CSV table of N, CA and C and ligand atoms in Angstrom, one decimal:
chain,number,residue,atom,x,y,z
M,1,MET,N,-43.1,11.3,-66.6
M,1,MET,CA,-42.3,10.0,-65.8
M,1,MET,C,-42.4,8.8,-66.5
M,2,ALA,N,-41.7,7.8,-66.5
M,2,ALA,CA,-41.7,6.7,-67.0
M,2,ALA,C,-41.3,5.4,-66.0
M,3,TYR,N,-42.0,4.6,-65.7
M,3,TYR,CA,-41.5,3.5,-64.9
M,3,TYR,C,-41.1,2.3,-65.6
M,4,THR,N,-40.5,1.6,-65.4
M,4,THR,CA,-40.0,0.5,-65.8
M,4,THR,C,-40.0,-0.8,-65.0
M,5,GLY,N,-40.0,-2.3,-65.1
M,5,GLY,CA,-40.0,-3.0,-64.9
M,5,GLY,C,-39.4,-4.5,-65.3
M,6,SER,N,-39.1,-5.5,-64.6
M,6,SER,CA,-38.4,-6.8,-65.0
M,6,SER,C,-38.9,-7.8,-64.1
M,7,CYS,N,-38.7,-9.0,-64.8
M,7,CYS,CA,-39.0,-10.3,-63.9
M,7,CYS,C,-37.5,-10.6,-63.2
M,8,ALA,N,-37.5,-11.6,-62.6
M,8,ALA,CA,-36.3,-11.9,-62.3
M,8,ALA,C,-35.4,-12.6,-63.0
M,9,CYS,N,-35.7,-13.2,-64.1
M,9,CYS,CA,-34.8,-13.8,-65.0
M,9,CYS,C,-34.5,-12.8,-66.2
M,10,GLY,N,-35.3,-11.8,-66.2
M,10,GLY,CA,-35.1,-10.6,-67.2
M,10,GLY,C,-36.0,-11.0,-68.8
M,11,ALA,N,-37.0,-12.2,-68.8
M,11,ALA,CA,-37.4,-12.4,-69.9
M,11,ALA,C,-38.5,-11.9,-70.3
M,12,VAL,N,-39.1,-11.0,-69.1
M,12,VAL,CA,-40.6,-10.0,-69.3
M,12,VAL,C,-40.0,-8.9,-68.6
M,13,THR,N,-40.0,-7.6,-69.4
M,13,THR,CA,-39.7,-6.4,-68.9
M,13,THR,C,-40.9,-5.4,-69.4
M,14,ALA,N,-41.1,-4.6,-68.8
M,14,ALA,CA,-42.3,-3.3,-69.1
M,14,ALA,C,-41.6,-2.1,-69.1
M,15,THR,N,-42.3,-1.1,-69.9
M,15,THR,CA,-42.3,0.3,-69.6
M,15,THR,C,-43.6,1.1,-69.4
M,16,ILE,N,-43.5,1.8,-68.6
M,16,ILE,CA,-45.1,2.5,-67.9
M,16,ILE,C,-45.2,3.9,-68.3
M,17,ALA,N,-45.5,4.1,-69.4
M,17,ALA,CA,-45.6,5.8,-69.5
M,17,ALA,C,-46.6,6.5,-69.0
M,18,ALA,N,-46.6,6.7,-67.6
M,18,ALA,CA,-47.4,7.3,-66.7
M,18,ALA,C,-46.8,8.2,-65.7
M,19,ASP,N,-47.3,9.4,-65.4
M,19,ASP,CA,-46.6,10.3,-64.3
M,19,ASP,C,-46.9,9.8,-63.1
M,20,ALA,N,-47.9,9.1,-62.7
M,20,ALA,CA,-48.0,8.5,-61.5
M,20,ALA,C,-49.1,7.1,-61.4
M,21,PRO,N,-49.1,6.3,-60.8
M,21,PRO,CA,-50.3,5.2,-60.7
M,21,PRO,C,-51.6,6.0,-60.3
M,22,VAL,N,-52.7,5.3,-60.5
M,22,VAL,CA,-53.8,6.0,-60.0
M,22,VAL,C,-54.0,5.5,-58.7
M,23,ALA,N,-53.3,4.4,-58.1
M,23,ALA,CA,-53.7,4.1,-56.6
M,23,ALA,C,-52.5,3.0,-56.5
M,24,VAL,N,-52.1,2.8,-55.1
M,24,VAL,CA,-51.1,2.0,-54.9
M,24,VAL,C,-51.6,0.9,-53.7
M,25,ARG,N,-51.8,0.0,-53.8
M,25,ARG,CA,-52.5,-0.9,-52.9
M,25,ARG,C,-51.8,-2.2,-52.5
M,26,GLN,N,-52.0,-2.5,-51.2
M,26,GLN,CA,-51.9,-3.9,-50.6
M,26,GLN,C,-52.9,-4.7,-50.6
M,27,CYS,N,-53.0,-5.9,-51.2
M,27,CYS,CA,-54.1,-6.8,-51.3
M,27,CYS,C,-54.0,-8.1,-50.5
M,28,TRP,N,-54.8,-8.4,-49.6
M,28,TRP,CA,-54.6,-9.4,-48.7
M,28,TRP,C,-55.6,-10.5,-49.0
M,29,CYS,N,-56.2,-10.6,-50.0
M,29,CYS,CA,-57.1,-11.8,-50.2
M,29,CYS,C,-56.4,-13.1,-50.5
M,30,ARG,N,-57.3,-14.0,-50.5
M,30,ARG,CA,-56.5,-15.2,-50.3
M,30,ARG,C,-55.8,-15.8,-51.7
M,31,GLN,N,-56.2,-15.3,-53.1
M,31,GLN,CA,-55.4,-15.5,-54.2
M,31,GLN,C,-54.2,-14.8,-54.0
M,32,CYS,N,-54.1,-13.5,-53.7
M,32,CYS,CA,-53.0,-12.9,-53.5
M,32,CYS,C,-51.9,-13.4,-52.6
M,33,GLN,N,-52.5,-13.9,-51.3
M,33,GLN,CA,-51.6,-14.8,-50.5
M,33,GLN,C,-51.0,-15.8,-51.0
M,34,GLN,N,-51.4,-16.6,-52.3
M,34,GLN,CA,-51.0,-17.5,-52.9
M,34,GLN,C,-49.7,-17.2,-53.9
M,35,VAL,N,-50.1,-15.9,-54.5
M,35,VAL,CA,-49.3,-15.7,-55.3
M,35,VAL,C,-47.8,-15.0,-54.8
M,36,ALA,N,-48.3,-14.3,-53.6
M,36,ALA,CA,-47.0,-13.7,-52.6
M,36,ALA,C,-46.4,-14.6,-51.7
M,37,GLY,N,-46.6,-15.9,-51.6
M,37,GLY,CA,-45.9,-16.8,-50.8
M,37,GLY,C,-46.6,-16.6,-49.5
M,38,GLY,N,-47.9,-16.1,-49.3
M,38,GLY,CA,-48.3,-16.2,-47.8
M,38,GLY,C,-48.8,-14.8,-47.2
M,39,ALA,N,-48.0,-13.6,-47.6
M,39,ALA,CA,-48.6,-12.3,-47.5
M,39,ALA,C,-49.5,-11.8,-48.5
M,40,ALA,N,-49.1,-10.2,-48.6
M,40,ALA,CA,-50.2,-9.6,-49.5
M,40,ALA,C,-49.5,-9.2,-50.5
M,41,THR,N,-50.0,-9.0,-51.7
M,41,THR,CA,-49.5,-8.4,-52.8
M,41,THR,C,-49.2,-7.0,-52.9
M,42,ASN,N,-48.6,-6.3,-53.4
M,42,ASN,CA,-48.4,-4.8,-53.3
M,42,ASN,C,-48.4,-4.4,-54.7
M,43,ASN,N,-49.2,-3.5,-55.0
M,43,ASN,CA,-49.7,-3.3,-56.3
M,43,ASN,C,-49.6,-1.7,-56.8
M,44,ALA,N,-49.4,-1.3,-57.8
M,44,ALA,CA,-49.4,0.0,-58.6
M,44,ALA,C,-50.4,-0.2,-59.7
M,45,ILE,N,-51.6,0.5,-59.7
M,45,ILE,CA,-52.4,0.6,-60.8
M,45,ILE,C,-52.4,1.7,-61.6
M,46,PHE,N,-52.1,0.9,-63.0
M,46,PHE,CA,-51.8,2.1,-64.0
M,46,PHE,C,-52.9,2.2,-65.3
M,47,PRO,N,-53.1,2.8,-65.8
M,47,PRO,CA,-53.9,2.8,-67.1
M,47,PRO,C,-53.3,1.8,-68.0
M,48,THR,N,-54.3,1.2,-68.6
M,48,THR,CA,-53.8,0.0,-69.6
M,48,THR,C,-52.7,0.3,-70.7
M,49,ASP,N,-53.4,1.4,-71.5
M,49,ASP,CA,-52.5,1.9,-72.6
M,49,ASP,C,-51.3,2.7,-72.3
M,50,SER,N,-51.0,2.8,-71.2
M,50,SER,CA,-49.6,3.4,-70.7
M,50,SER,C,-48.2,2.1,-70.4
M,51,VAL,N,-48.7,1.0,-70.4
M,51,VAL,CA,-48.1,-0.2,-70.2
M,51,VAL,C,-47.9,-1.0,-71.3
M,52,VAL,N,-46.5,-1.2,-71.7
M,52,VAL,CA,-46.0,-2.0,-72.8
M,52,VAL,C,-45.1,-2.7,-72.5
M,53,PHE,N,-45.1,-4.2,-73.0
M,53,PHE,CA,-44.4,-5.3,-72.4
M,53,PHE,C,-43.4,-5.9,-73.4
M,54,THR,N,-42.4,-6.4,-73.0
M,54,THR,CA,-41.6,-7.3,-74.0
M,54,THR,C,-41.7,-8.7,-73.6
M,55,GLY,N,-41.7,-9.6,-74.0
M,55,GLY,CA,-41.6,-10.8,-73.5
M,55,GLY,C,-42.8,-11.6,-73.4
M,56,GLU,N,-43.1,-12.9,-73.3
M,56,GLU,CA,-44.3,-13.8,-73.0
M,56,GLU,C,-44.6,-13.7,-71.6
M,57,LEU,N,-45.8,-13.5,-71.3
M,57,LEU,CA,-46.5,-13.8,-70.0
M,57,LEU,C,-47.4,-14.9,-69.9
M,58,ALA,N,-47.2,-15.7,-68.9
M,58,ALA,CA,-48.1,-16.8,-68.7
M,58,ALA,C,-49.3,-16.1,-67.5
M,59,THR,N,-50.4,-16.9,-67.8
M,59,THR,CA,-51.7,-16.1,-67.1
M,59,THR,C,-52.6,-17.5,-66.4
M,60,HIS,N,-53.0,-17.1,-65.5
M,60,HIS,CA,-54.1,-17.7,-64.9
M,60,HIS,C,-55.4,-17.0,-64.4
M,61,SER,N,-56.6,-17.2,-64.9
M,61,SER,CA,-57.5,-16.7,-64.9
M,61,SER,C,-58.5,-17.6,-63.8
M,62,TYR,N,-59.2,-16.5,-63.0
M,62,TYR,CA,-60.2,-17.4,-62.1
M,62,TYR,C,-61.7,-16.4,-61.9
M,63,VAL,N,-62.6,-16.7,-61.5
M,63,VAL,CA,-64.0,-16.0,-61.3
M,63,VAL,C,-63.9,-15.7,-59.9
M,64,ALA,N,-63.8,-14.3,-59.5
M,64,ALA,CA,-63.8,-13.8,-58.0
M,64,ALA,C,-65.1,-13.8,-57.4
M,65,ALA,N,-65.1,-13.6,-56.2
M,65,ALA,CA,-66.6,-13.8,-55.5
M,65,ALA,C,-67.5,-12.5,-56.2
M,66,SER,N,-66.6,-11.3,-56.7
M,66,SER,CA,-67.6,-10.5,-57.2
M,66,SER,C,-68.3,-11.0,-58.4
M,67,GLY,N,-68.0,-12.0,-58.9
M,67,GLY,CA,-68.3,-12.6,-60.2
M,67,GLY,C,-67.5,-12.0,-61.4
M,68,ASN,N,-66.3,-11.2,-61.2
M,68,ASN,CA,-65.7,-10.6,-62.1
M,68,ASN,C,-64.3,-11.8,-62.2
M,69,THR,N,-64.0,-11.9,-63.5
M,69,THR,CA,-62.8,-12.5,-64.0
M,69,THR,C,-61.6,-11.9,-63.7
M,70,LEU,N,-60.8,-12.4,-62.8
M,70,LEU,CA,-59.4,-12.0,-62.4
M,70,LEU,C,-58.4,-12.8,-63.1
M,71,THR,N,-57.4,-12.0,-63.7
M,71,THR,CA,-56.1,-12.8,-64.3
M,71,THR,C,-54.9,-12.2,-63.9
M,72,HIS,N,-54.5,-13.1,-63.2
M,72,HIS,CA,-52.7,-12.8,-62.7
M,72,HIS,C,-51.7,-13.5,-63.8
M,73,SER,N,-50.9,-12.5,-63.9
M,73,SER,CA,-49.8,-12.4,-64.9
M,73,SER,C,-48.5,-12.8,-64.7
M,74,TYR,N,-47.9,-13.7,-65.0
M,74,TYR,CA,-46.5,-13.7,-64.3
M,74,TYR,C,-45.3,-14.4,-65.2
M,75,CYS,N,-44.0,-14.5,-65.1
M,75,CYS,CA,-43.2,-15.1,-65.9
M,75,CYS,C,-43.1,-16.3,-66.2
M,76,PRO,N,-43.2,-17.1,-67.5
M,76,PRO,CA,-43.4,-18.4,-67.4
M,76,PRO,C,-42.2,-19.0,-67.3
M,77,ARG,N,-41.0,-18.4,-67.4
M,77,ARG,CA,-39.6,-18.8,-67.1
M,77,ARG,C,-39.2,-19.0,-65.5
M,78,CYS,N,-39.4,-17.8,-64.9
M,78,CYS,CA,-38.8,-17.7,-63.5
M,78,CYS,C,-40.0,-17.5,-62.2
M,79,GLY,N,-41.3,-17.0,-62.9
M,79,GLY,CA,-42.5,-17.5,-61.9
M,79,GLY,C,-42.6,-15.7,-61.4
M,80,THR,N,-42.1,-14.9,-61.6
M,80,THR,CA,-42.3,-13.6,-60.9
M,80,THR,C,-43.5,-13.1,-61.1
M,81,PRO,N,-44.5,-12.7,-60.4
M,81,PRO,CA,-45.8,-12.2,-60.4
M,81,PRO,C,-45.3,-10.9,-61.2
M,82,VAL,N,-46.4,-10.6,-62.3
M,82,VAL,CA,-46.0,-9.2,-63.0
M,82,VAL,C,-47.4,-8.5,-63.0
M,83,MET,N,-48.4,-8.9,-63.1
M,83,MET,CA,-49.5,-8.0,-63.0
M,83,MET,C,-50.9,-8.8,-62.9
M,84,ALA,N,-51.9,-8.2,-62.6
M,84,ALA,CA,-53.4,-8.7,-62.6
M,84,ALA,C,-54.3,-7.7,-63.2
M,85,GLN,N,-55.3,-8.2,-63.7
M,85,GLN,CA,-56.5,-7.7,-64.3
M,85,GLN,C,-57.9,-8.0,-64.2
M,86,THR,N,-58.8,-7.2,-63.9
M,86,THR,CA,-59.9,-7.5,-63.7
M,86,THR,C,-60.9,-7.3,-65.0
M,87,SER,N,-61.9,-8.4,-65.3
M,87,SER,CA,-62.8,-8.1,-66.2
M,87,SER,C,-63.5,-6.8,-66.2
M,88,ALA,N,-63.8,-6.5,-65.1
M,88,ALA,CA,-64.7,-5.1,-64.6
M,88,ALA,C,-63.8,-3.9,-65.2
M,89,ARG,N,-62.6,-4.1,-65.0
M,89,ARG,CA,-61.9,-2.5,-65.4
M,89,ARG,C,-60.8,-2.8,-66.3
M,90,PRO,N,-61.0,-3.3,-67.6
M,90,PRO,CA,-59.9,-3.7,-68.6
M,90,PRO,C,-59.0,-2.3,-69.0
M,91,HIS,N,-59.4,-1.1,-68.5
M,91,HIS,CA,-58.8,0.0,-68.8
M,91,HIS,C,-57.6,0.2,-67.4
M,92,PHE,N,-57.6,-0.6,-66.7
M,92,PHE,CA,-56.4,-0.7,-65.5
M,92,PHE,C,-55.3,-1.9,-65.6
M,93,ARG,N,-54.2,-1.7,-65.3
M,93,ARG,CA,-53.5,-3.1,-65.2
M,93,ARG,C,-52.9,-2.9,-63.9
M,94,THR,N,-53.0,-3.8,-63.1
M,94,THR,CA,-52.5,-3.8,-61.6
M,94,THR,C,-51.0,-4.5,-61.4
M,95,MET,N,-50.2,-3.7,-61.8
M,95,MET,CA,-48.8,-3.9,-61.6
M,95,MET,C,-48.3,-4.3,-60.2
M,96,ARG,N,-47.5,-5.6,-60.0
M,96,ARG,CA,-47.0,-5.8,-58.9
M,96,ARG,C,-45.6,-5.1,-58.5
M,97,LEU,N,-45.7,-4.4,-57.1
M,97,LEU,CA,-44.6,-3.5,-57.1
M,97,LEU,C,-43.1,-4.2,-57.4
M,98,GLY,N,-43.1,-5.5,-56.8
M,98,GLY,CA,-41.9,-6.3,-57.0
M,98,GLY,C,-41.5,-6.5,-58.3
M,99,PHE,N,-42.1,-6.1,-59.5
M,99,PHE,CA,-41.7,-6.4,-60.9
M,99,PHE,C,-41.3,-5.0,-61.0
M,100,LEU,N,-41.5,-3.9,-60.6
M,100,LEU,CA,-41.1,-2.6,-60.9
M,100,LEU,C,-39.5,-2.4,-60.7
M,101,THR,N,-38.9,-1.6,-61.6
M,101,THR,CA,-37.4,-1.4,-61.1
M,101,THR,C,-37.3,-0.6,-59.9
M,102,PRO,N,-36.7,-0.9,-58.8
M,102,PRO,CA,-36.4,-0.2,-57.5
M,102,PRO,C,-36.1,1.2,-57.9
M,103,GLY,N,-36.5,2.2,-56.9
M,103,GLY,CA,-36.1,3.6,-57.0
M,103,GLY,C,-37.5,4.4,-57.8
M,104,HIS,N,-38.4,3.4,-57.7
M,104,HIS,CA,-39.8,4.3,-58.0
M,104,HIS,C,-40.4,5.2,-57.0
M,105,GLY,N,-40.1,4.6,-55.6
M,105,GLY,CA,-40.5,5.6,-55.1
M,105,GLY,C,-42.1,5.2,-54.4
M,106,LEU,N,-42.7,4.4,-55.0
M,106,LEU,CA,-44.0,4.0,-54.9
M,106,LEU,C,-44.2,3.2,-53.5
M,107,ALA,N,-45.2,3.5,-52.8
M,107,ALA,CA,-45.5,2.7,-51.5
M,107,ALA,C,-47.1,2.6,-51.2
M,108,PRO,N,-47.6,1.4,-50.9
M,108,PRO,CA,-49.0,1.0,-50.8
M,108,PRO,C,-49.8,2.6,-50.0
M,109,ASN,N,-50.9,2.7,-50.4
M,109,ASN,CA,-51.7,4.0,-49.2
M,109,ASN,C,-52.9,3.4,-48.9
M,110,ALA,N,-53.0,2.1,-49.1
M,110,ALA,CA,-54.3,1.3,-48.7
M,110,ALA,C,-54.0,-0.1,-48.7
M,111,ALA,N,-54.6,-0.8,-47.7
M,111,ALA,CA,-54.7,-2.3,-47.6
M,111,ALA,C,-56.0,-2.6,-47.6
M,112,ILE,N,-56.3,-3.6,-48.8
M,112,ILE,CA,-57.6,-4.1,-48.9
M,112,ILE,C,-57.7,-5.6,-48.7
M,113,TRP,N,-58.8,-6.0,-48.8
M,113,TRP,CA,-59.2,-7.3,-48.3
M,113,TRP,C,-58.5,-7.9,-46.9
M,114,THR,N,-58.7,-7.1,-45.9
M,114,THR,CA,-58.0,-7.2,-44.5
M,114,THR,C,-58.6,-8.5,-43.7
M,115,SER,N,-59.9,-8.6,-44.1
M,115,SER,CA,-60.6,-9.7,-43.6
M,115,SER,C,-60.1,-10.8,-43.9
M,116,ASP,N,-59.2,-11.2,-45.1
M,116,ASP,CA,-58.8,-12.3,-45.5
M,116,ASP,C,-57.1,-12.7,-44.6
M,117,ALA,N,-57.0,-11.2,-44.1
M,117,ALA,CA,-55.3,-11.4,-43.9
M,117,ALA,C,-55.1,-12.6,-42.6
M,118,PRO,N,-53.9,-13.2,-42.6
M,118,PRO,CA,-53.7,-14.3,-41.8
M,118,PRO,C,-53.6,-13.4,-40.1
M,119,PRO,N,-53.8,-14.4,-39.3
M,119,PRO,CA,-53.8,-13.3,-37.8
M,119,PRO,C,-52.4,-12.8,-37.4
M,120,TRP,N,-51.3,-13.4,-38.2
M,120,TRP,CA,-49.9,-12.6,-37.9
M,120,TRP,C,-49.8,-11.5,-38.9
M,121,ALA,N,-50.5,-11.3,-39.5
M,121,ALA,CA,-50.1,-10.1,-40.3
M,121,ALA,C,-50.1,-8.8,-39.9
M,122,ALA,N,-49.1,-8.0,-40.4
M,122,ALA,CA,-48.7,-6.7,-39.5
M,122,ALA,C,-49.1,-5.8,-40.6
M,123,ILE,N,-50.2,-5.3,-40.6
M,123,ILE,CA,-50.9,-4.2,-41.4
M,123,ILE,C,-50.7,-2.6,-41.1
M,124,ASP,N,-49.8,-2.0,-41.7
M,124,ASP,CA,-49.5,-0.8,-41.3
M,124,ASP,C,-50.7,0.2,-40.9
M,125,PRO,N,-51.0,0.7,-39.4
M,125,PRO,CA,-52.1,1.2,-39.3
M,125,PRO,C,-52.3,2.7,-39.9
M,126,ALA,N,-51.2,3.2,-40.7
M,126,ALA,CA,-51.3,4.3,-41.2
M,126,ALA,C,-51.9,4.2,-42.6
M,127,LEU,N,-52.2,3.0,-42.9
M,127,LEU,CA,-52.8,2.6,-44.4
M,127,LEU,C,-54.2,3.0,-44.4
M,128,ASP,N,-55.3,3.2,-45.2
M,128,ASP,CA,-56.5,3.1,-45.2
M,128,ASP,C,-56.6,1.6,-45.3
M,129,GLN,N,-57.6,1.1,-44.8
M,129,GLN,CA,-58.0,-0.1,-44.6
M,129,GLN,C,-59.4,-0.4,-45.0
M,130,PHE,N,-59.5,-1.5,-46.0
M,130,PHE,CA,-60.7,-2.2,-46.7
M,130,PHE,C,-60.7,-3.4,-46.1
M,131,ALA,N,-62.0,-3.8,-45.4
M,131,ALA,CA,-62.0,-5.2,-45.1
M,131,ALA,C,-62.1,-6.2,-46.3
M,132,ALA,N,-62.8,-5.4,-47.3
M,132,ALA,CA,-63.1,-6.4,-48.6
M,132,ALA,C,-62.7,-5.5,-50.0
M,133,GLN,N,-63.4,-5.3,-51.1
M,133,GLN,CA,-62.9,-4.7,-52.1
M,133,GLN,C,-63.3,-3.2,-52.2
M,134,PRO,N,-62.4,-2.2,-52.0
M,134,PRO,CA,-62.7,-0.7,-51.9
M,134,PRO,C,-63.5,-0.3,-53.2
M,135,PRO,N,-63.6,0.9,-53.2
M,135,PRO,CA,-64.6,1.7,-54.5
M,135,PRO,C,-63.3,1.4,-55.5
M,136,ALA,N,-63.5,1.4,-56.7
M,136,ALA,CA,-62.8,1.5,-57.7
M,136,ALA,C,-62.1,3.1,-58.1
M,137,PRO,N,-61.1,2.9,-58.5
M,137,PRO,CA,-60.6,4.2,-59.0
M,137,PRO,C,-61.2,4.8,-60.0
M,138,PRO,N,-61.5,6.0,-60.4
M,138,PRO,CA,-62.2,6.7,-61.6
M,138,PRO,C,-61.2,6.1,-62.9
M,139,PRO,N,-62.1,5.8,-63.9
M,139,PRO,CA,-61.5,5.6,-65.3
M,139,PRO,C,-60.4,6.7,-65.3
M,140,PRO,N,-59.5,6.3,-66.3
M,140,PRO,CA,-58.5,7.4,-66.8
M,140,PRO,C,-59.0,8.2,-67.8
M,141,THR,N,-58.8,9.6,-67.7
M,141,THR,CA,-59.5,10.5,-68.5
M,141,THR,C,-58.9,10.8,-70.0
M,142,SER,N,-57.6,10.2,-70.3
M,142,SER,CA,-57.1,10.5,-71.4
M,142,SER,C,-57.2,9.3,-72.4
G,1,LIG,ZN1,-38.6,-14.1,-65.7
G,2,LIG,ZN1,-55.8,-9.8,-53.9
């Protein structure tokens, strides 16, 4: 199965040749709150070599508390968040669920950085919850 995605204006698209993401997570860290307008980002993690983009991405990088450099990518025309990457795991791309074409059937199974969540946040108790960064998914085998 392949997934596809598009920003709001259509300038950036992607195809993802993967059967399934390695993880789907909701992130409540402060930087994600800035990207997502106050709440969490929702992300599906795919192997880097499964993702092909068309169009130009704008990026913003910062050094996280972990010491790793995080890079957020977005459409320079419409601002749609597209993905994030960490220097610690270049073999993964963290794709924003809102960028993916509806009908993908993906939903978060974990909420991370819940210690940064605002007091009004409604976090589904059915999700695995991590106060900060959880263990990394294993690297892709292919
Ligand atoms: Zn766009
Ligand atoms: Zn985050």
